[in-house]
Short mmCIF file of C-alpha atoms in Angstrom, two decimals:
data_model
loop_
_atom_site.label_atom_id
_atom_site.label_comp_id
_atom_site.label_asym_id
_atom_site.label_seq_id
_atom_site.Cartn_x
_atom_site.Cartn_y
_atom_site.Cartn_z
CA MET D 1 50.94 4.58 78.41
CA LYS D 2 48.44 3.98 75.64
CA ARG D 3 50.63 6.31 73.45
CA MET D 4 53.72 4.43 74.52
CA PHE D 5 52.11 1.11 73.51
CA VAL D 6 51.03 2.40 70.26
CA MET D 7 54.38 3.78 69.40
CA ALA D 8 55.90 0.57 70.53
CA LEU D 9 53.80 -1.42 68.36
CA CYS D 10 54.74 0.87 65.45
CA LEU D 11 58.32 -0.12 65.92
CA LEU D 12 57.66 -3.82 66.19
CA LEU D 13 55.21 -3.96 63.46
CA SER D 14 57.31 -2.19 60.89
CA VAL D 15 60.76 -3.27 61.95
CA PRO D 16 62.15 -6.75 60.70
CA ALA D 17 65.62 -8.17 60.09
CA LEU D 18 68.36 -6.35 58.39
CA ALA D 19 72.08 -7.10 57.66
CA LEU D 20 75.50 -5.86 57.29
CA ALA D 21 79.06 -7.24 57.18
CA ARG D 22 82.14 -5.43 58.45
CA GLY D 23 84.26 -3.83 55.62
CA GLU D 24 82.03 -4.74 52.66
CA SER D 25 79.90 -2.70 50.48
CA ILE D 26 76.25 -3.23 51.04
CA GLY D 27 73.59 -2.13 48.62
CA MET D 28 70.02 -1.03 49.39
CA SER D 29 68.66 -4.04 47.60
CA GLN D 30 70.58 -6.22 49.84
CA VAL D 31 69.34 -4.55 52.99
CA ILE D 32 65.74 -4.70 51.82
CA ARG D 33 65.99 -8.33 51.13
CA ALA D 34 67.42 -9.01 54.41
CA ILE D 35 64.56 -6.91 55.96
CA GLU D 36 61.84 -9.09 54.38
CA ASP D 37 63.34 -12.49 53.73
CA PRO D 38 63.57 -13.82 57.26
CA PHE D 39 59.71 -13.18 57.76
CA LYS D 40 58.46 -14.90 54.53
CA ALA D 41 56.65 -18.13 54.85
CA ASP D 42 59.18 -19.68 52.39
CA ALA D 43 62.31 -18.26 54.21
CA PRO D 44 65.25 -20.61 54.27
CA ALA D 45 65.75 -22.25 57.60
CA ASP D 46 69.21 -20.81 58.01
CA ILE D 47 67.90 -17.19 57.95
CA ALA D 48 64.28 -17.59 59.01
CA ILE D 49 63.20 -15.82 62.40
CA GLY D 50 60.39 -17.86 63.90
CA ASP D 51 60.47 -16.06 67.10
CA PHE D 52 62.39 -13.51 69.11
CA GLU D 53 62.58 -12.08 72.67
CA ALA D 54 64.44 -9.09 74.04
CA ASP D 55 64.72 -6.49 76.75
CA PHE D 56 63.65 -2.92 75.84
CA PHE D 57 64.12 0.66 76.94
CA GLN D 58 61.50 3.11 75.57
CA GLU D 59 61.52 6.83 75.56
CA SER D 60 58.55 8.96 74.19
CA ARG D 61 58.50 12.67 73.69
CA ILE D 62 55.01 14.17 73.58
CA ALA D 63 55.35 17.48 71.74
CA SER D 64 52.00 19.02 72.65
CA LEU D 65 52.79 18.53 76.43
CA ASP D 66 56.67 19.05 76.15
CA ARG D 67 56.90 15.80 78.32
CA VAL D 68 59.14 12.74 78.10
CA GLN D 69 57.71 9.43 79.26
CA ARG D 70 60.12 6.36 79.76
CA GLY D 71 59.44 2.71 79.91
CA ARG D 72 61.27 -0.59 80.39
CA GLY D 73 60.36 -4.27 80.16
CA ARG D 74 60.46 -7.42 77.83
CA VAL D 75 58.98 -8.23 74.50
CA MET D 76 58.40 -11.56 72.90
CA VAL D 77 57.13 -12.18 69.26
CA LYS D 78 56.42 -15.43 67.41
CA PHE D 79 55.41 -15.83 63.81
CA ASP D 80 52.86 -18.51 62.79
CA HIS D 81 53.75 -19.99 59.35
CA THR D 82 50.93 -22.52 59.35
CA ARG D 83 49.03 -20.38 56.83
CA GLY D 84 51.10 -21.77 53.96
CA ASP D 85 52.44 -19.14 51.52
CA ARG D 86 50.64 -16.18 53.17
CA VAL D 87 52.48 -13.62 55.28
CA PRO D 88 52.90 -15.28 58.75
CA LYS D 89 50.56 -14.20 61.59
CA ALA D 90 52.23 -12.53 64.53
CA LEU D 91 51.86 -13.27 68.14
CA PHE D 92 53.26 -10.94 70.67
CA ARG D 93 53.68 -10.01 74.19
CA TRP D 94 54.78 -6.73 75.72
CA GLU D 95 55.57 -6.70 79.55
CA TYR D 96 56.14 -3.28 81.03
CA ASP D 97 57.91 -2.92 84.41
CA GLN D 98 58.16 0.86 84.20
CA PRO D 99 56.67 3.45 84.50
CA THR D 100 53.84 1.12 85.58
CA THR D 101 53.07 -2.51 85.37
CA GLN D 102 51.21 -3.49 82.15
CA GLU D 103 50.84 -6.48 79.77
CA ILE D 104 49.80 -6.36 76.06
CA VAL D 105 49.23 -9.88 74.74
CA SER D 106 47.98 -11.23 71.41
CA ASP D 107 47.49 -14.63 70.01
CA GLY D 108 47.15 -13.30 66.45
CA ARG D 109 43.47 -13.15 66.75
CA THR D 110 42.64 -11.27 70.01
CA ILE D 111 44.62 -8.63 71.81
CA TRP D 112 44.51 -8.14 75.67
CA VAL D 113 45.70 -5.03 77.32
CA TYR D 114 46.00 -5.83 81.10
CA LEU D 115 46.29 -2.85 83.51
CA PRO D 116 46.96 -4.39 86.93
CA ASP D 117 46.58 -1.20 88.90
CA ASN D 118 43.15 -0.57 87.48
CA ARG D 119 42.22 -4.28 87.72
CA GLN D 120 40.97 -4.08 84.19
CA VAL D 121 41.62 -6.09 80.83
CA ILE D 122 40.76 -4.50 77.50
CA GLN D 123 40.01 -7.34 74.99
CA SER D 124 39.75 -6.65 71.29
CA ASP D 125 39.64 -8.38 68.02
CA ILE D 126 42.78 -7.84 65.83
CA GLU D 127 41.09 -8.80 62.49
CA LEU D 128 38.32 -6.14 63.09
CA ALA D 129 40.95 -3.53 63.69
CA ALA D 130 42.88 -4.46 60.61
CA GLN D 131 39.60 -4.13 58.49
CA SER D 132 38.56 -0.86 60.01
CA ARG D 133 41.96 0.85 60.52
CA PRO D 134 44.26 -0.64 57.93
CA ASP D 135 46.98 1.85 58.71
CA ASP D 136 46.99 1.03 62.53
CA PRO D 137 50.49 -0.12 63.59
CA VAL D 138 48.92 -3.30 64.75
CA THR D 139 48.13 -4.39 61.31
CA PHE D 140 51.67 -3.94 60.27
CA LEU D 141 52.72 -6.96 62.18
CA THR D 142 51.19 -9.24 59.41
CA GLY D 143 53.28 -7.53 56.77
CA LEU D 144 56.87 -7.92 57.59
CA GLY D 145 57.65 -9.89 54.64
CA ASN D 146 56.42 -7.06 52.41
CA LEU D 147 57.83 -4.18 54.07
CA SER D 148 58.93 -2.49 50.79
CA ARG D 149 55.36 -2.63 49.61
CA ASP D 150 54.12 -0.44 52.37
CA PHE D 151 57.11 1.91 52.86
CA LEU D 152 59.62 3.88 50.77
CA ILE D 153 63.01 2.85 52.14
CA GLY D 154 66.16 4.75 51.82
CA TRP D 155 69.43 5.43 53.75
CA ALA D 156 69.18 7.99 56.67
CA GLU D 157 71.50 10.95 56.81
CA PRO D 158 73.98 9.85 58.27
CA ASN D 159 73.51 6.30 57.11
CA GLN D 160 75.87 4.82 59.80
CA ASP D 161 76.28 5.33 63.60
CA ILE D 162 79.58 5.72 65.31
CA GLU D 163 79.83 1.88 65.60
CA GLY D 164 79.30 1.33 61.99
CA ASN D 165 75.77 0.06 62.18
CA TYR D 166 73.59 1.12 59.47
CA VAL D 167 70.60 3.61 59.77
CA LEU D 168 67.59 3.32 57.41
CA GLU D 169 64.84 5.83 56.94
CA LEU D 170 61.30 4.47 56.08
CA ARG D 171 58.25 6.50 55.02
CA PRO D 172 54.71 5.10 54.48
CA ARG D 173 53.63 4.86 50.91
CA ARG D 174 50.34 6.34 51.94
CA VAL D 175 49.42 8.94 54.63
CA SER D 176 49.29 7.41 58.12
CA PRO D 177 47.97 9.08 61.23
CA MET D 178 50.48 7.00 63.28
CA ILE D 179 53.85 7.19 61.35
CA GLN D 180 55.39 9.99 59.47
CA ARG D 181 58.65 8.19 59.26
CA LEU D 182 60.93 5.73 60.92
CA LEU D 183 64.74 5.46 61.62
CA LEU D 184 66.00 2.04 62.27
CA VAL D 185 69.44 1.29 63.52
CA VAL D 186 70.59 -2.05 62.16
CA ASN D 187 73.14 -4.46 63.69
CA ARG D 188 76.10 -4.49 61.24
CA ASP D 189 76.70 -8.24 61.92
CA SER D 190 73.26 -9.27 60.58
CA VAL D 191 73.38 -8.40 56.78
CA ILE D 192 74.27 -11.29 54.37
CA PRO D 193 76.65 -9.95 51.74
CA THR D 194 76.06 -11.08 48.08
CA GLY D 195 77.93 -14.38 47.51
CA ARG D 196 78.25 -15.33 51.21
CA PRO D 197 76.22 -18.20 52.75
CA ALA D 198 73.13 -17.31 54.65
CA THR D 199 74.35 -18.11 58.18
CA PHE D 200 73.15 -15.05 60.16
CA GLY D 201 69.71 -16.33 61.33
CA ASP D 202 70.82 -16.37 64.99
CA VAL D 203 71.55 -12.49 64.95
CA PHE D 204 68.83 -10.15 66.05
CA PRO D 205 69.19 -7.33 63.56
CA LEU D 206 67.40 -4.31 65.24
CA LEU D 207 69.40 -2.17 67.76
CA SER D 208 67.02 0.77 68.01
CA SER D 209 64.21 2.48 66.22
CA THR D 210 62.75 5.86 66.32
CA VAL D 211 59.24 6.67 65.19
CA PHE D 212 58.24 10.26 64.18
CA ASP D 213 54.43 10.80 63.96
CA PRO D 214 52.55 13.70 62.12
CA SER D 215 52.06 15.53 65.37
CA GLY D 216 55.65 15.90 66.02
CA ASN D 217 55.95 13.06 68.74
CA THR D 218 58.96 10.75 68.83
CA THR D 219 59.34 7.38 70.39
CA ILE D 220 62.68 5.55 70.63
CA ILE D 221 62.98 1.85 71.58
CA GLU D 222 66.38 0.25 72.24
CA PHE D 223 66.66 -3.49 72.30
CA SER D 224 69.29 -5.44 74.33
CA GLY D 225 69.86 -9.13 75.14
CA ALA D 226 68.03 -10.23 72.13
CA ARG D 227 67.45 -14.04 71.53
CA VAL D 228 66.03 -15.52 68.40
CA ASN D 229 64.51 -18.90 67.50
CA ARG D 230 64.42 -20.29 71.13
CA GLY D 231 61.14 -21.97 70.54
CA ILE D 232 58.93 -19.60 72.53
CA PRO D 233 55.60 -21.76 73.31
CA ASP D 234 52.05 -20.55 72.16
CA SER D 235 50.84 -20.53 75.57
CA LEU D 236 52.78 -17.41 76.41
CA PHE D 237 50.64 -15.55 73.96
CA ARG D 238 47.22 -16.54 75.47
CA PHE D 239 45.96 -14.37 78.16
CA MET D 240 43.75 -15.65 81.17
CA PRO D 241 42.32 -12.75 83.12
CA PRO D 242 43.06 -13.09 86.78
CA ALA D 243 40.20 -13.48 89.15
CA GLY D 244 38.38 -10.23 90.07
CA VAL D 245 39.65 -8.29 86.88
CA GLU D 246 37.00 -6.59 84.83
CA VAL D 247 37.10 -7.50 81.14
CA ILE D 248 36.13 -4.55 78.83
CA ARG D 249 35.15 -5.34 75.23
CA PRO D 250 34.97 -1.96 73.27
CA SER D 251 32.09 -1.80 70.82
CA GLY D 252 32.43 -0.35 67.40
CA ASN D 253 35.45 -0.06 65.22
CA GLY D 254 39.05 0.02 66.49
CA MET D 255 41.17 -1.82 69.19
CA GLY D 256 39.89 0.17 72.18
CA TYR D 257 43.14 1.10 73.75
#
């Protein structure tokens, strides 16, 4: 489950909004702008994504064990734009129903990994992780507005699925122990063509993502029932340990999960 969580974060941390219109030619620069612009502090209100929530299905293939793990649950993410022109801080909440119940919650400063079956909560500082492990997937959550700075982005082969949604391939600009490359399947309805008004801010652009790591492991996450800009309250990103649950605070560098 720890590997599944890390790979899930890889996807969320490195995958923002994309766009495409039926029957129109879309250039790479348009797609990259569509990726970054909704998450910038100065994003126009009609394209800005302040929060989103969705159901997800996750499948992880662990090469060394020749084993497949599957998970299912809900995810919520909110972007805090109160830091002015800086990249917005990300708050997130992953709730797993399968294969075991688990919650991963962050208010942008602290992350809690709650394991009900173990009656334990692992509590860590995100800023410490960002400083000590700059290529950890968690730190990518703060960089959605600068994705092209951190990744080389190109079309995948093939660059469309059978429904006409676009597929992009992303490779880290510097070597990462977590990500070798990413494949993103983008909702064709969410790109804003040149010369057309930006009116697609209510469409969640990501349909599925695949992470390939340097060890040959892969993780696919498919999103469904996505909702954007519903005004998710900050209180959902604060975690209060239930009575009788042990709180573990790892020492040293890293997140502890």
